[in-house]
Structure formats: C-alpha cells, structure tokens
Amino acid sequence: LITTDGGSIISAVDQRHTASGISWKFRPTSTTRFVDYPLVLPIEAVAVKANAQVTIKVWARRDSTTIKGSLVIRGGQLNGIPNDVVVTVEPSINTWVLSDALTFTPTEAGVVEVQFWVHDNVGTTNSFWIDDFQAEQA
C-alpha cells in the first residue's frame, strides 16, 4: 500500500489481467491529482543495450473515462533519452487493454526506470489498474 496526499496505490486482486498474482490499483482521492500532479508508481527497472530499440507495454483497465494513465520513461536516465518518453493509456471502461507501445533507443547500455502515472481531475472515486508489464529489445 502506497498512500500519499490525494490518493493511494495498492496491490489488488479485485481486478487482474491474469488469473494469478496481483495488479496495481491507482485511486486518486482528491481533484488535486490532475495531469501536472499524477500518482506515480515505478513499475520496472529494465536493463537495456546501447543503440537497440526498446518497446514497453502494459495491460490496463479503468472504471471511468475521466481517469487517465500514462506509461513513462523519464528523460536523462541514459544517453539517447534526453526528454521524457510518454504514452497515454486510456483503455475502454471495465475492459483490460494492452497499451500502445512506448519505444525509445538509448545510445548507451544501462538500466532505465519505467513509471506509470495516473490522474483524474474530475472524480475522486474512480480507479485505474495495471498488470502484466512487457519489455522487449531489438
């Protein structure tokens, strides 16, 4: 359980993409958790090779159209990633959907942290789930 001002992130079994394990459930509880102040969860550290494209996806689900998610690599972690790389994740309501691919090509080998961000500046009772992270490198 991660609690913070205006929201929580908890391991959940109420909604899962696969039959085993857990998903992560994001629950903004204040309208202060808008696009410029999302709930943030580091979801994976990925070892990458230099000059090889990396593709990252995650399965996602939400219970309202007002709650939004983003798959994010923060810029500056490695050479070749000068700026944030962001893919908006807006699955259908109450349906698990595989996100669009977040792709980047570092110019040095190393490890990057992948984050997931959630915000909802309209409601305070909506939830967003993520599960089954996928990373591939060419």
GROMACS .gro file of N, CA and C in nm:
model
  414
    1LEU      N    1   0.085  -0.119   0.000
    1LEU     CA    2   0.000   0.000   0.000
    1LEU      C    3   0.089   0.123   0.000
    2ILE      N    4   0.063   0.213  -0.094
    2ILE     CA    5   0.131   0.341  -0.100
    2ILE      C    6   0.023   0.447  -0.085
    3THR      N    7   0.034   0.526   0.020
    3THR     CA    8  -0.062   0.634   0.038
    3THR      C    9   0.014   0.766   0.029
    4THR      N   10  -0.052   0.864  -0.024
    4THR     CA   11   0.006   0.996  -0.040
    4THR      C   12  -0.106   1.098  -0.034
    5ASP      N   13  -0.071   1.224  -0.035
    5ASP     CA   14  -0.176   1.324  -0.035
    5ASP      C   15  -0.258   1.311  -0.163
    6GLY      N   16  -0.385   1.296  -0.148
    6GLY     CA   17  -0.474   1.292  -0.264
    6GLY      C   18  -0.481   1.160  -0.338
    7GLY      N   19  -0.437   1.050  -0.276
    7GLY     CA   20  -0.452   0.923  -0.346
    7GLY      C   21  -0.378   0.808  -0.282
    8SER      N   22  -0.401   0.690  -0.340
    8SER     CA   23  -0.332   0.569  -0.295
    8SER      C   24  -0.307   0.478  -0.415
    9ILE      N   25  -0.207   0.392  -0.397
    9ILE     CA   26  -0.175   0.288  -0.494
    9ILE      C   27  -0.162   0.160  -0.414
   10ILE      N   28  -0.242   0.058  -0.448
   10ILE     CA   29  -0.240  -0.065  -0.369
   10ILE      C   30  -0.227  -0.187  -0.459
   11SER      N   31  -0.168  -0.292  -0.405
   11SER     CA   32  -0.170  -0.419  -0.476
   11SER      C   33  -0.312  -0.471  -0.466
   12ALA      N   34  -0.363  -0.525  -0.577
   12ALA     CA   35  -0.504  -0.561  -0.581
   12ALA      C   36  -0.526  -0.698  -0.643
   13VAL      N   37  -0.629  -0.765  -0.597
   13VAL     CA   38  -0.672  -0.890  -0.659
   13VAL      C   39  -0.816  -0.879  -0.708
   14ASP      N   40  -0.880  -0.762  -0.687
   14ASP     CA   41  -1.019  -0.746  -0.732
   14ASP      C   42  -1.029  -0.738  -0.884
   15GLN      N   43  -0.925  -0.689  -0.949
   15GLN     CA   44  -0.920  -0.684  -1.095
   15GLN      C   45  -0.779  -0.726  -1.135
   16ARG      N   46  -0.766  -0.833  -1.213
   16ARG     CA   47  -0.636  -0.878  -1.261
   16ARG      C   48  -0.650  -0.915  -1.407
   17HIS      N   49  -0.543  -0.893  -1.483
   17HIS     CA   50  -0.544  -0.934  -1.623
   17HIS      C   51  -0.527  -1.085  -1.634
   18THR      N   52  -0.441  -1.141  -1.550
   18THR     CA   53  -0.421  -1.287  -1.548
   18THR      C   54  -0.480  -1.343  -1.420
   19ALA      N   55  -0.494  -1.474  -1.415
   19ALA     CA   56  -0.561  -1.537  -1.302
   19ALA      C   57  -0.476  -1.539  -1.175
   20SER      N   58  -0.346  -1.518  -1.186
   20SER     CA   59  -0.262  -1.525  -1.066
   20SER      C   60  -0.193  -1.392  -1.043
   21GLY      N   61  -0.134  -1.379  -0.924
   21GLY     CA   62  -0.060  -1.258  -0.891
   21GLY      C   63  -0.150  -1.142  -0.852
   22ILE      N   64  -0.096  -1.023  -0.870
   22ILE     CA   65  -0.167  -0.900  -0.834
   22ILE      C   66  -0.164  -0.802  -0.949
   23SER      N   67  -0.251  -0.705  -0.941
   23SER     CA   68  -0.241  -0.587  -1.027
   23SER      C   69  -0.212  -0.469  -0.934
   24TRP      N   70  -0.185  -0.354  -0.992
   24TRP     CA   71  -0.169  -0.231  -0.913
   24TRP      C   72  -0.290  -0.143  -0.938
   25LYS      N   73  -0.354  -0.102  -0.830
   25LYS     CA   74  -0.476  -0.020  -0.837
   25LYS      C   75  -0.444   0.122  -0.791
   26PHE      N   76  -0.468   0.218  -0.880
   26PHE     CA   77  -0.448   0.360  -0.851
   26PHE      C   78  -0.583   0.419  -0.813
   27ARG      N   79  -0.587   0.497  -0.706
   27ARG     CA   80  -0.712   0.556  -0.661
   27ARG      C   81  -0.690   0.700  -0.618
   28PRO      N   82  -0.704   0.797  -0.711
   28PRO     CA   83  -0.697   0.938  -0.669
   28PRO      C   84  -0.816   0.969  -0.578
   29THR      N   85  -0.789   1.039  -0.469
   29THR     CA   86  -0.896   1.075  -0.375
   29THR      C   87  -0.916   1.225  -0.365
   30SER      N   88  -0.845   1.300  -0.449
   30SER     CA   89  -0.857   1.445  -0.449
   30SER      C   90  -0.841   1.496  -0.591
   31THR      N   91  -0.913   1.601  -0.624
   31THR     CA   92  -0.900   1.658  -0.758
   31THR      C   93  -0.768   1.731  -0.776
   32THR      N   94  -0.685   1.737  -0.672
   32THR     CA   95  -0.551   1.794  -0.687
   32THR      C   96  -0.461   1.701  -0.767
   33ARG      N   97  -0.499   1.575  -0.783
   33ARG     CA   98  -0.421   1.477  -0.860
   33ARG      C   99  -0.457   1.489  -1.008
   34PHE      N  100  -0.423   1.606  -1.065
   34PHE     CA  101  -0.452   1.635  -1.205
   34PHE      C  102  -0.329   1.604  -1.289
   35VAL      N  103  -0.332   1.636  -1.417
   35VAL     CA  104  -0.228   1.596  -1.511
   35VAL      C  105  -0.088   1.643  -1.470
   36ASP      N  106  -0.075   1.757  -1.405
   36ASP     CA  107   0.055   1.807  -1.363
   36ASP      C  108   0.100   1.754  -1.227
   37TYR      N  109   0.018   1.673  -1.162
   37TYR     CA  110   0.050   1.618  -1.030
   37TYR      C  111  -0.012   1.477  -1.019
   38PRO      N  112   0.035   1.383  -1.103
   38PRO     CA  113  -0.025   1.249  -1.103
   38PRO      C  114   0.024   1.163  -0.988
   39LEU      N  115  -0.048   1.053  -0.963
   39LEU     CA  116   0.005   0.947  -0.878
   39LEU      C  117   0.111   0.875  -0.961
   40VAL      N  118   0.228   0.847  -0.903
   40VAL     CA  119   0.340   0.789  -0.978
   40VAL      C  120   0.384   0.660  -0.911
   41LEU      N  121   0.398   0.554  -0.992
   41LEU     CA  122   0.448   0.425  -0.944
   41LEU      C  123   0.561   0.378  -1.034
   42PRO      N  124   0.684   0.361  -0.979
   42PRO     CA  125   0.789   0.295  -1.057
   42PRO      C  126   0.748   0.148  -1.073
   43ILE      N  127   0.734   0.100  -1.198
   43ILE     CA  128   0.684  -0.037  -1.216
   43ILE      C  129   0.790  -0.137  -1.258
   44GLU      N  130   0.904  -0.089  -1.307
   44GLU     CA  131   1.006  -0.184  -1.351
   44GLU      C  132   1.137  -0.111  -1.375
   45ALA      N  133   1.247  -0.180  -1.351
   45ALA     CA  134   1.379  -0.133  -1.392
   45ALA      C  135   1.422  -0.227  -1.504
   46VAL      N  136   1.452  -0.172  -1.620
   46VAL     CA  137   1.481  -0.253  -1.738
   46VAL      C  138   1.625  -0.231  -1.783
   47ALA      N  139   1.699  -0.341  -1.793
   47ALA     CA  140   1.836  -0.334  -1.847
   47ALA      C  141   1.826  -0.322  -1.998
   48VAL      N  142   1.900  -0.228  -2.055
   48VAL     CA  143   1.894  -0.203  -2.199
   48VAL      C  144   2.034  -0.201  -2.259
   49LYS      N  145   2.040  -0.235  -2.388
   49LYS     CA  146   2.165  -0.230  -2.464
   49LYS      C  147   2.173  -0.096  -2.537
   50ALA      N  148   2.293  -0.058  -2.572
   50ALA     CA  149   2.313   0.065  -2.649
   50ALA      C  150   2.265   0.045  -2.792
   51ASN      N  151   2.203   0.148  -2.847
   51ASN     CA  152   2.164   0.154  -2.988
   51ASN      C  153   2.068   0.044  -3.031
   52ALA      N  154   1.986  -0.005  -2.939
   52ALA     CA  155   1.884  -0.105  -2.970
   52ALA      C  156   1.749  -0.053  -2.920
   53GLN      N  157   1.649  -0.054  -3.007
   53GLN     CA  158   1.517  -0.002  -2.970
   53GLN      C  159   1.453  -0.087  -2.862
   54VAL      N  160   1.395  -0.021  -2.763
   54VAL     CA  161   1.324  -0.086  -2.654
   54VAL      C  162   1.176  -0.058  -2.670
   55THR      N  163   1.093  -0.160  -2.652
   55THR     CA  164   0.948  -0.146  -2.662
   55THR      C  165   0.887  -0.192  -2.530
   56ILE      N  166   0.803  -0.108  -2.472
   56ILE     CA  167   0.741  -0.137  -2.344
   56ILE      C  168   0.590  -0.122  -2.357
   57LYS      N  169   0.518  -0.218  -2.297
   57LYS     CA  170   0.371  -0.214  -2.294
   57LYS      C  171   0.324  -0.262  -2.157
   58VAL      N  172   0.200  -0.230  -2.124
   58VAL     CA  173   0.140  -0.277  -2.001
   58VAL      C  174  -0.011  -0.296  -2.024
   59TRP      N  175  -0.068  -0.394  -1.957
   59TRP     CA  176  -0.213  -0.414  -1.964
   59TRP      C  177  -0.279  -0.318  -1.865
   60ALA      N  178  -0.390  -0.257  -1.904
   60ALA     CA  179  -0.454  -0.155  -1.820
   60ALA      C  180  -0.606  -0.168  -1.824
   61ARG      N  181  -0.668  -0.115  -1.721
   61ARG     CA  182  -0.815  -0.116  -1.707
   61ARG      C  183  -0.854   0.005  -1.622
   62ARG      N  184  -0.969   0.061  -1.649
   62ARG     CA  185  -1.020   0.172  -1.568
   62ARG      C  186  -1.171   0.161  -1.556
   63ASP      N  187  -1.228   0.233  -1.459
   63ASP     CA  188  -1.373   0.227  -1.439
   63ASP      C  189  -1.444   0.358  -1.470
   64SER      N  190  -1.372   0.454  -1.531
   64SER     CA  191  -1.432   0.582  -1.569
   64SER      C  192  -1.348   0.644  -1.680
   65THR      N  193  -1.412   0.719  -1.768
   65THR     CA  194  -1.338   0.786  -1.875
   65THR      C  195  -1.261   0.908  -1.824
   66THR      N  196  -1.290   0.955  -1.704
   66THR     CA  197  -1.219   1.073  -1.654
   66THR      C  198  -1.082   1.040  -1.597
   67ILE      N  199  -1.059   0.916  -1.559
   67ILE     CA  200  -0.930   0.878  -1.503
   67ILE      C  201  -0.835   0.839  -1.617
   68LYS      N  202  -0.715   0.893  -1.614
   68LYS     CA  203  -0.621   0.875  -1.726
   68LYS      C  204  -0.489   0.818  -1.675
   69GLY      N  205  -0.423   0.743  -1.763
   69GLY     CA  206  -0.294   0.685  -1.727
   69GLY      C  207  -0.189   0.715  -1.833
   70SER      N  208  -0.062   0.703  -1.793
   70SER     CA  209   0.050   0.721  -1.885
   70SER      C  210   0.163   0.627  -1.847
   71LEU      N  211   0.222   0.566  -1.948
   71LEU     CA  212   0.343   0.486  -1.933
   71LEU      C  213   0.459   0.580  -1.962
   72VAL      N  214   0.560   0.587  -1.873
   72VAL     CA  215   0.660   0.693  -1.880
   72VAL      C  216   0.802   0.642  -1.857
   73ILE      N  217   0.894   0.691  -1.939
   73ILE     CA  218   1.038   0.682  -1.914
   73ILE      C  219   1.084   0.825  -1.894
   74ARG      N  220   1.140   0.858  -1.779
   74ARG     CA  221   1.187   0.994  -1.754
   74ARG      C  222   1.314   1.019  -1.834
   75GLY      N  223   1.321   1.134  -1.896
   75GLY     CA  224   1.437   1.172  -1.974
   75GLY      C  225   1.561   1.190  -1.887
   76GLY      N  226   1.677   1.172  -1.948
   76GLY     CA  227   1.803   1.194  -1.879
   76GLY      C  228   1.858   1.074  -1.804
   77GLN      N  229   1.788   0.960  -1.808
   77GLN     CA  230   1.838   0.844  -1.736
   77GLN      C  231   1.962   0.785  -1.802
   78LEU      N  232   1.962   0.785  -1.935
   78LEU     CA  233   2.076   0.736  -2.013
   78LEU      C  234   2.093   0.827  -2.134
   79ASN      N  235   2.213   0.826  -2.192
   79ASN     CA  236   2.234   0.900  -2.317
   79ASN      C  237   2.139   0.845  -2.423
   80GLY      N  238   2.088   0.934  -2.505
   80GLY     CA  239   1.993   0.897  -2.609
   80GLY      C  240   1.848   0.910  -2.565
   81ILE      N  241   1.826   0.941  -2.437
   81ILE     CA  242   1.691   0.965  -2.385
   81ILE      C  243   1.692   1.103  -2.318
   82PRO      N  244   1.700   1.209  -2.398
   82PRO     CA  245   1.714   1.343  -2.339
   82PRO      C  246   1.586   1.396  -2.275
   83ASN      N  247   1.471   1.352  -2.323
   83ASN     CA  248   1.343   1.402  -2.274
   83ASN      C  249   1.255   1.286  -2.229
   84ASP      N  250   1.150   1.319  -2.151
   84ASP     CA  251   1.054   1.216  -2.112
   84ASP      C  252   0.993   1.151  -2.236
   85VAL      N  253   0.973   1.020  -2.230
   85VAL     CA  254   0.901   0.948  -2.334
   85VAL      C  255   0.771   0.902  -2.269
   86VAL      N  256   0.657   0.943  -2.326
   86VAL     CA  257   0.526   0.922  -2.263
   86VAL      C  258   0.429   0.862  -2.363
   87VAL      N  259   0.356   0.762  -2.320
   87VAL     CA  260   0.246   0.706  -2.399
   87VAL      C  261   0.120   0.713  -2.313
   88THR      N  262   0.017   0.779  -2.364
   88THR     CA  263  -0.110   0.787  -2.295
   88THR      C  264  -0.180   0.652  -2.299
   89VAL      N  265  -0.236   0.612  -2.186
   89VAL     CA  266  -0.305   0.483  -2.176
   89VAL      C  267  -0.448   0.511  -2.131
   90GLU      N  268  -0.543   0.489  -2.222
   90GLU     CA  269  -0.684   0.514  -2.192
   90GLU      C  270  -0.768   0.396  -2.239
   91PRO      N  271  -0.768   0.287  -2.160
   91PRO     CA  272  -0.843   0.168  -2.200
   91PRO      C  273  -0.994   0.191  -2.195
   92SER      N  274  -1.066   0.101  -2.260
   92SER     CA  275  -1.212   0.102  -2.251
   92SER      C  276  -1.253   0.080  -2.105
   93ILE      N  277  -1.375   0.120  -2.074
   93ILE     CA  278  -1.425   0.105  -1.937
   93ILE      C  279  -1.443  -0.042  -1.905
   94ASN      N  280  -1.390  -0.083  -1.789
   94ASN     CA  281  -1.404  -0.219  -1.736
   94ASN      C  282  -1.360  -0.328  -1.832
   95THR      N  283  -1.256  -0.297  -1.911
   95THR     CA  284  -1.200  -0.394  -2.006
   95THR      C  285  -1.049  -0.384  -2.001
   96TRP      N  286  -0.982  -0.499  -1.991
   96TRP     CA  287  -0.836  -0.499  -1.997
   96TRP      C  288  -0.791  -0.475  -2.141
   97VAL      N  289  -0.699  -0.380  -2.160
   97VAL     CA  290  -0.648  -0.344  -2.292
   97VAL      C  291  -0.496  -0.332  -2.283
   98LEU      N  292  -0.426  -0.385  -2.384
   98LEU     CA  293  -0.281  -0.370  -2.391
   98LEU      C  294  -0.250  -0.229  -2.441
   99SER      N  295  -0.165  -0.159  -2.371
   99SER     CA  296  -0.132  -0.020  -2.408
   99SER      C  297  -0.061  -0.014  -2.541
  100ASP      N  298  -0.064   0.105  -2.600
  100ASP     CA  299   0.022   0.132  -2.715
  100ASP      C  300   0.166   0.119  -2.669
  101ALA      N  301   0.255   0.097  -2.763
  101ALA     CA  302   0.396   0.077  -2.731
  101ALA      C  303   0.466   0.208  -2.698
  102LEU      N  304   0.541   0.207  -2.590
  102LEU     CA  305   0.634   0.314  -2.559
  102LEU      C  306   0.769   0.266  -2.612
  103THR      N  307   0.828   0.342  -2.703
  103THR     CA  308   0.954   0.299  -2.762
  103THR      C  309   1.060   0.407  -2.746
  104PHE      N  310   1.184   0.363  -2.729
  104PHE     CA  311   1.296   0.455  -2.720
  104PHE      C  312   1.423   0.377  -2.755
  105THR      N  313   1.528   0.449  -2.792
  105THR     CA  314   1.655   0.387  -2.829
  105THR      C  315   1.768   0.459  -2.757
  106PRO      N  316   1.816   0.402  -2.645
  106PRO     CA  317   1.928   0.465  -2.575
  106PRO      C  318   2.057   0.449  -2.655
  107THR      N  319   2.149   0.540  -2.637
  107THR     CA  320   2.278   0.529  -2.706
  107THR      C  321   2.387   0.476  -2.614
  108GLU      N  322   2.348   0.439  -2.493
  108GLU     CA  323   2.441   0.373  -2.402
  108GLU      C  324   2.367   0.261  -2.329
  109ALA      N  325   2.439   0.158  -2.288
  109ALA     CA  326   2.380   0.049  -2.210
  109ALA      C  327   2.359   0.095  -2.067
  110GLY      N  328   2.260   0.036  -2.001
  110GLY     CA  329   2.234   0.070  -1.862
  110GLY      C  330   2.098   0.020  -1.819
  111VAL      N  331   2.045   0.082  -1.717
  111VAL     CA  332   1.914   0.046  -1.662
  111VAL      C  333   1.826   0.170  -1.660
  112VAL      N  334   1.702   0.156  -1.707
  112VAL     CA  335   1.606   0.266  -1.701
  112VAL      C  336   1.489   0.226  -1.612
  113GLU      N  337   1.436   0.325  -1.543
  113GLU     CA  338   1.318   0.303  -1.461
  113GLU      C  339   1.195   0.338  -1.542
  114VAL      N  340   1.100   0.246  -1.544
  114VAL     CA  341   0.971   0.268  -1.611
  114VAL      C  342   0.870   0.306  -1.502
  115GLN      N  343   0.794   0.411  -1.528
  115GLN     CA  344   0.693   0.456  -1.433
  115GLN      C  345   0.555   0.450  -1.496
  116PHE      N  346   0.452   0.444  -1.410
  116PHE     CA  347   0.315   0.460  -1.455
  116PHE      C  348   0.255   0.574  -1.376
  117TRP      N  349   0.188   0.667  -1.447
  117TRP     CA  350   0.128   0.785  -1.386
  117TRP      C  351  -0.024   0.779  -1.405
  118VAL      N  352  -0.098   0.820  -1.303
  118VAL     CA  353  -0.245   0.825  -1.311
  118VAL      C  354  -0.292   0.959  -1.254
  119HIS      N  355  -0.389   1.019  -1.323
  119HIS     CA  356  -0.452   1.140  -1.273
  119HIS      C  357  -0.600   1.140  -1.307
  120ASP      N  358  -0.676   1.216  -1.229
  120ASP     CA  359  -0.819   1.232  -1.252
  120ASP      C  360  -0.861   1.362  -1.185
  121ASN      N  361  -0.869   1.469  -1.264
  121ASN     CA  362  -0.902   1.598  -1.203
  121ASN      C  363  -1.052   1.624  -1.198
  122VAL      N  364  -1.132   1.521  -1.226
  122VAL     CA  365  -1.278   1.536  -1.221
  122VAL      C  366  -1.336   1.460  -1.103
  123GLY      N  367  -1.301   1.332  -1.092
  123GLY     CA  368  -1.361   1.247  -0.990
  123GLY      C  369  -1.266   1.211  -0.879
  124THR      N  370  -1.321   1.162  -0.770
  124THR     CA  371  -1.239   1.116  -0.658
  124THR      C  372  -1.279   0.976  -0.615
  125THR      N  373  -1.356   0.906  -0.696
  125THR     CA  374  -1.398   0.770  -0.661
  125THR      C  375  -1.363   0.671  -0.771
  126ASN      N  376  -1.283   0.712  -0.868
  126ASN     CA  377  -1.250   0.626  -0.981
  126ASN      C  378  -1.119   0.551  -0.958
  127SER      N  379  -1.105   0.438  -1.029
  127SER     CA  380  -0.985   0.355  -1.014
  127SER      C  381  -0.926   0.320  -1.149
  128PHE      N  382  -0.796   0.293  -1.148
  128PHE     CA  383  -0.721   0.255  -1.268
  128PHE      C  384  -0.628   0.141  -1.226
  129TRP      N  385  -0.625   0.032  -1.303
  129TRP     CA  386  -0.542  -0.084  -1.272
  129TRP      C  387  -0.440  -0.108  -1.383
  130ILE      N  388  -0.321  -0.157  -1.344
  130ILE     CA  389  -0.224  -0.203  -1.444
  130ILE      C  390  -0.175  -0.342  -1.402
  131ASP      N  391  -0.135  -0.420  -1.502
  131ASP     CA  392  -0.091  -0.559  -1.477
  131ASP      C  393  -0.007  -0.604  -1.596
  132ASP      N  394   0.072  -0.706  -1.577
  132ASP     CA  395   0.145  -0.774  -1.683
  132ASP      C  396   0.226  -0.679  -1.772
  133PHE      N  397   0.331  -0.627  -1.714
  133PHE     CA  398   0.427  -0.542  -1.783
  133PHE      C  399   0.505  -0.623  -1.887
  134GLN      N  400   0.532  -0.563  -2.003
  134GLN     CA  401   0.608  -0.629  -2.109
  134GLN      C  402   0.719  -0.538  -2.160
  135ALA      N  403   0.841  -0.592  -2.172
  135ALA     CA  404   0.953  -0.516  -2.227
  135ALA      C  405   1.027  -0.603  -2.326
  136GLU      N  406   1.057  -0.549  -2.444
  136GLU     CA  407   1.132  -0.620  -2.548
  136GLU      C  408   1.239  -0.527  -2.602
  137GLN      N  409   1.350  -0.588  -2.644
  137GLN     CA  410   1.456  -0.509  -2.705
  137GLN      C  411   1.501  -0.574  -2.834
  138ALA      N  412   1.520  -0.490  -2.938
  138ALA     CA  413   1.560  -0.540  -3.069
  138ALA      C  414   1.704  -0.586  -3.067
   0.00000   0.00000   0.00000
